C-alpha atoms as one frame of an Amber mdcrd trajectory, in Angstrom:
protein
  50.209  39.325  23.681  49.816  39.419  27.499  46.935  37.572  29.116  43.965
  39.892  29.582  41.149  38.723  31.879  37.433  38.763  31.126  36.363  41.601
  33.405  32.722  40.514  33.283  33.393  37.023  34.642  35.602  38.367  37.428
  32.917  40.908  38.376  29.975  38.499  38.746  30.377  38.188  42.554  30.360
  41.988  42.830  27.241  42.170  40.624  25.413  39.757  42.920  26.546  41.524
  46.096  25.585  44.993  44.863  22.178  43.793  43.666  21.479  42.251  47.091
  22.604  45.446  48.837  20.324  47.521  46.608  17.362  45.215  47.285  17.956
  45.466  51.029  18.253  49.245  50.791  14.756  49.427  49.311  13.498  47.223
  52.141  14.822  49.484  54.905  14.778  52.828  53.080  11.875  52.705  50.614
  11.471  55.416  48.007   7.893  55.961  46.864   9.060  57.623  43.649  11.542
  54.913  42.664  10.552  51.821  40.708  12.455  49.482  43.028  12.306  45.723
  42.484   9.734  43.161  41.381  10.572  39.484  41.770   9.366  38.358  38.328
  11.110  41.264  36.580  14.394  40.675  38.402  14.229  36.946  37.676  13.756
  37.630  33.968  16.689  40.052  33.941  18.987  37.547  35.645  17.845  34.779
  33.267  18.568  37.006  30.279  22.012  37.730  31.657  22.865  34.059  32.200
  21.525  33.174  28.769  23.637  35.874  27.150  26.793  34.233  28.529  25.855
  30.990  26.758  24.822  32.547  23.459  27.826  34.872  23.393  30.051  31.781
  23.341  28.256  30.598  20.207  28.440  33.953  18.427  32.083  34.293  19.420
  33.203  31.459  17.131  32.536  33.182  13.768  33.322  36.638  15.158  36.753
  35.589  16.407  37.443  34.030  13.009  36.603  37.292  11.216  38.604  39.414
  13.668  41.587  37.061  13.360  41.461  37.299   9.551  41.376  41.105   9.638
  44.215  41.191  12.184  46.374  38.934  10.026  45.737  41.049   6.928  46.640
  44.401   8.476  50.341  45.317   8.685  49.702  47.493  11.751  50.362  46.356
  15.299  49.521  48.134  18.550  51.476  46.741  21.504  49.559  45.997  24.683
  51.499  47.974  27.285  50.575  50.237  30.166  50.235  53.406  28.083  48.353
  51.889  25.118  45.604  50.264  27.205  43.984  53.617  28.152  44.049  54.601
  24.474  42.436  51.299  23.523  39.738  51.828  26.148  39.107  55.310  24.759
  38.864  53.993  21.194  36.574  51.131  22.219  34.303  53.556  24.056  34.133
  55.745  20.938  33.106  52.816  18.737  30.730  51.599  21.451  28.937  54.949
  21.224  28.308  54.461  17.494  27.345  50.826  17.956  24.878  51.783  20.683
  23.461  54.650  18.629  23.120  52.419  15.580  21.257  49.827  17.631  18.646
  52.455  18.450  18.011  53.856  14.977  18.197  50.763  12.710  15.376  48.354
  13.369  17.195  45.060  12.753  19.845  46.202  15.229  17.188  47.457  17.639
  15.701  43.944  17.595  18.841  42.878  19.445  19.158  45.828  21.803  15.457
  46.188  22.676  15.945  43.374  25.197  17.957  45.660  27.464  15.194  48.294
  27.448  12.267  45.927  27.987  12.137  46.234  31.786   9.930  48.857  33.407
  12.235  48.800  36.428  15.636  50.431  36.737  17.954  48.699  39.151  21.141
  46.653  39.180  19.383  43.568  37.798  18.287  45.651  34.793  21.972  45.876
  33.876  22.007  42.075  33.589  19.129  42.026  31.066  21.348  41.416  28.058
  20.403  40.253  24.522  21.024  36.787  23.165  21.668  37.922  19.575  24.797
  40.063  19.832  25.956  39.019  16.342  24.983  42.563  15.263  27.663  44.259
  17.392  30.969  42.981  15.967  31.141  45.108  12.741  31.489  48.328  14.740
  34.859  47.229  16.154  36.472  46.074  12.898  38.242  49.476  12.546  40.093
  48.839  15.809  41.279  45.454  14.544  42.275  46.970  11.188  44.360  49.567
  13.039  46.356  46.783  14.665  44.609  46.260  17.999  44.671  42.572  18.931
  41.180  40.984  19.066  41.825  39.879  22.669  42.531  43.496  23.622  39.258
  44.591  22.008  37.417  41.894  23.954  39.067  43.033  27.185  38.125  46.680
  26.594  34.541  45.665  25.797  34.316  43.701  29.043  35.647  46.681  31.025
  33.057  48.931  29.349  30.258  46.515  30.223  31.402  46.218  33.839  31.520
  50.005  34.189  27.916  50.288  33.029  26.624  47.998  35.773  26.740  50.614
  38.526  24.907  53.287  36.518  21.702  51.203  36.481  20.307  52.525  39.749
  17.905  55.086  41.166  19.676  55.093  44.534  22.328  57.531  43.298  21.205
  61.030  42.391  23.621  63.350  40.645  27.372  63.422  41.191  29.739  66.426
  41.244  29.523  68.519  38.089  32.953  67.582  36.631  32.030  63.886  36.923
  28.625  64.434  35.325  30.233  66.416  32.494  32.761  63.744  31.495  31.428
  60.356  32.581  28.271  58.375  32.060  26.438  58.390  35.397  23.196  56.980
  36.827  21.477  60.291  36.071  22.520  60.218  32.414  21.647  56.543  32.031
  18.208  56.942  33.597  17.479  59.301  30.715  18.675  56.677  28.251  16.277
  54.060  29.666  13.294  56.417  29.756  10.411  56.116  27.304   9.320  59.778
  27.217   9.564  61.419  23.816  12.157  63.993  24.830  14.384  61.295  26.305
  14.185  58.768  23.444  17.457  57.960  21.653  19.658  60.005  23.971  22.784
  59.453  26.078  24.377  56.534  24.219  27.772  56.732  25.921  29.315  53.741
  27.656  31.989  55.028  30.025  32.151  58.610  28.765  29.242  60.968  28.135
  31.448  63.384  26.168  30.610  61.575  22.911  26.953  62.512  23.367  27.931
  66.097  24.059  30.114  66.165  20.945  27.611  64.515  18.592  24.419  66.178
  19.786  22.676  63.266  21.528  22.994  64.443  25.144  19.994  65.355  27.281
  20.192  66.037  31.038  17.781  64.464  33.495  14.976  66.890  34.306  11.578
  65.136  34.415  11.385  61.852  36.262  11.951  59.017  33.776   9.286  56.474
  32.894  11.156  53.265  32.120  10.451  50.612  29.530   9.305  50.833  25.932
   6.814  53.123  24.261   4.754  49.966  23.792   5.616  47.470  26.510   5.546
  43.765  25.747   3.948  42.615  29.041   5.794  39.317  29.332   8.425  37.781
  31.587   9.053  34.861  29.245  12.801  35.067  28.449  12.378  33.569  24.969
   9.767  36.166  24.037  11.823  38.958  25.559  14.789  37.846  23.427  12.914
  37.432  20.140   9.731  39.528  20.110  11.047  42.266  17.830  12.444  39.769
  15.314   8.971  38.211  15.193   7.423  41.647  14.643   9.843  42.334  11.780
   8.928  39.016  10.148   5.210  39.848  10.366   5.758  43.305   8.897   7.841
  41.907   6.024   5.127  39.340   5.251   2.487  42.089   5.149   4.590  44.561
   3.133   3.347  45.688  -0.289   6.692  45.808  -2.111  10.448  45.367  -1.681
  10.925  49.031  -0.830   8.635  48.655   2.149  10.276  45.365   3.151  13.680
  47.061   3.203  12.235  49.908   5.269  10.794  47.481   7.811  14.282  46.057
   8.357  16.690  48.964   7.943  14.696  52.074   8.874  13.995  53.103  12.439
  11.726  51.257  14.891   8.101  52.165  14.238   8.818  53.387  10.694   5.819
  53.380   8.345   5.757  53.814   4.580   4.068  56.889   3.156   0.314  56.394
   3.011  -1.533  56.496  -0.286  -4.201  59.249  -0.109  -7.799  58.300  -0.639
  -9.682  59.759  -3.596 -10.552  63.388  -2.997  -8.190  63.770  -0.025  -4.933
  65.755  -0.124  -1.706  63.762  -0.168   0.209  63.546   3.119   2.803  66.274
   3.272   0.983  68.643   0.909   0.053  72.165   2.146  -3.631  71.227   2.107
  -3.035  68.242   4.361  -1.568  70.177   7.277   1.589  69.445   9.269   0.263
  66.391  11.117  -1.111  64.467   8.155   0.557  61.185   7.367   2.711  61.142
  10.503   3.385  57.432  11.111   2.582  55.575  14.267   4.291  52.323  15.360
   2.406  49.150  14.438   2.591  45.510  15.396   4.987  44.894  18.262   7.672
  47.258  17.009   8.579  49.189  20.117  10.996  51.849  21.262
């Protein structure tokens, strides 16, 4: 197994330099329509990024143990050579798509990923706003390990994917040539992903490639100007609250639930899911013809946010 570097660690100086360049660009070439930078928001994003490096080391201990066990059990082996690395990157990007999509549609997974969407700005520091509870990500890559890909190679591909996504967190780049926009994830596509408008929600999950979204029906082009953040913003720059607010909301909803069916829904259904309402005496049941098409449509409660 050749030594494969951690692309994220090697890229930190470039992250800092590009963020400074982008800040300066807003100073000398302001854009009234762009969100730009706010000091408290950028500081929170950087703090979340630094914290994620620490917590990832803790989560890595059990995850590496599980990956190592799966790798030892499988008889398959994929050599790490020049022509297999691109295939590994392609496979990792495919599984990243499903991991990312799952973290948007299952609430307990969203509780981890919501951190990255909690900023109302969209700039290079937003890319650094990473969660501290990434223990929910590892199951999506077990198939790669079972197919004989060394855990270190999976880690390398994941770091390359994360580094790629740094540069797409910007409003300073419009759209790129059509062939690039068709195949790759770009700032335009990722602005859609970070938007909170209804038509943009849960779209454009790709990491490096946008073709997965085109294939699986989750692609939407950028048309209206995005409004960044959550459908219900949390209005805090406290890193601990940013990291844990959705877990706290889940705990409150479970405590207030009427039965185990509702408790399971609060954890494993989508963010903002509500159980069917019980109709009052004399009123038609939600979903019946007498109730009309809008009756019983749930609204998010508590701090569950999209």
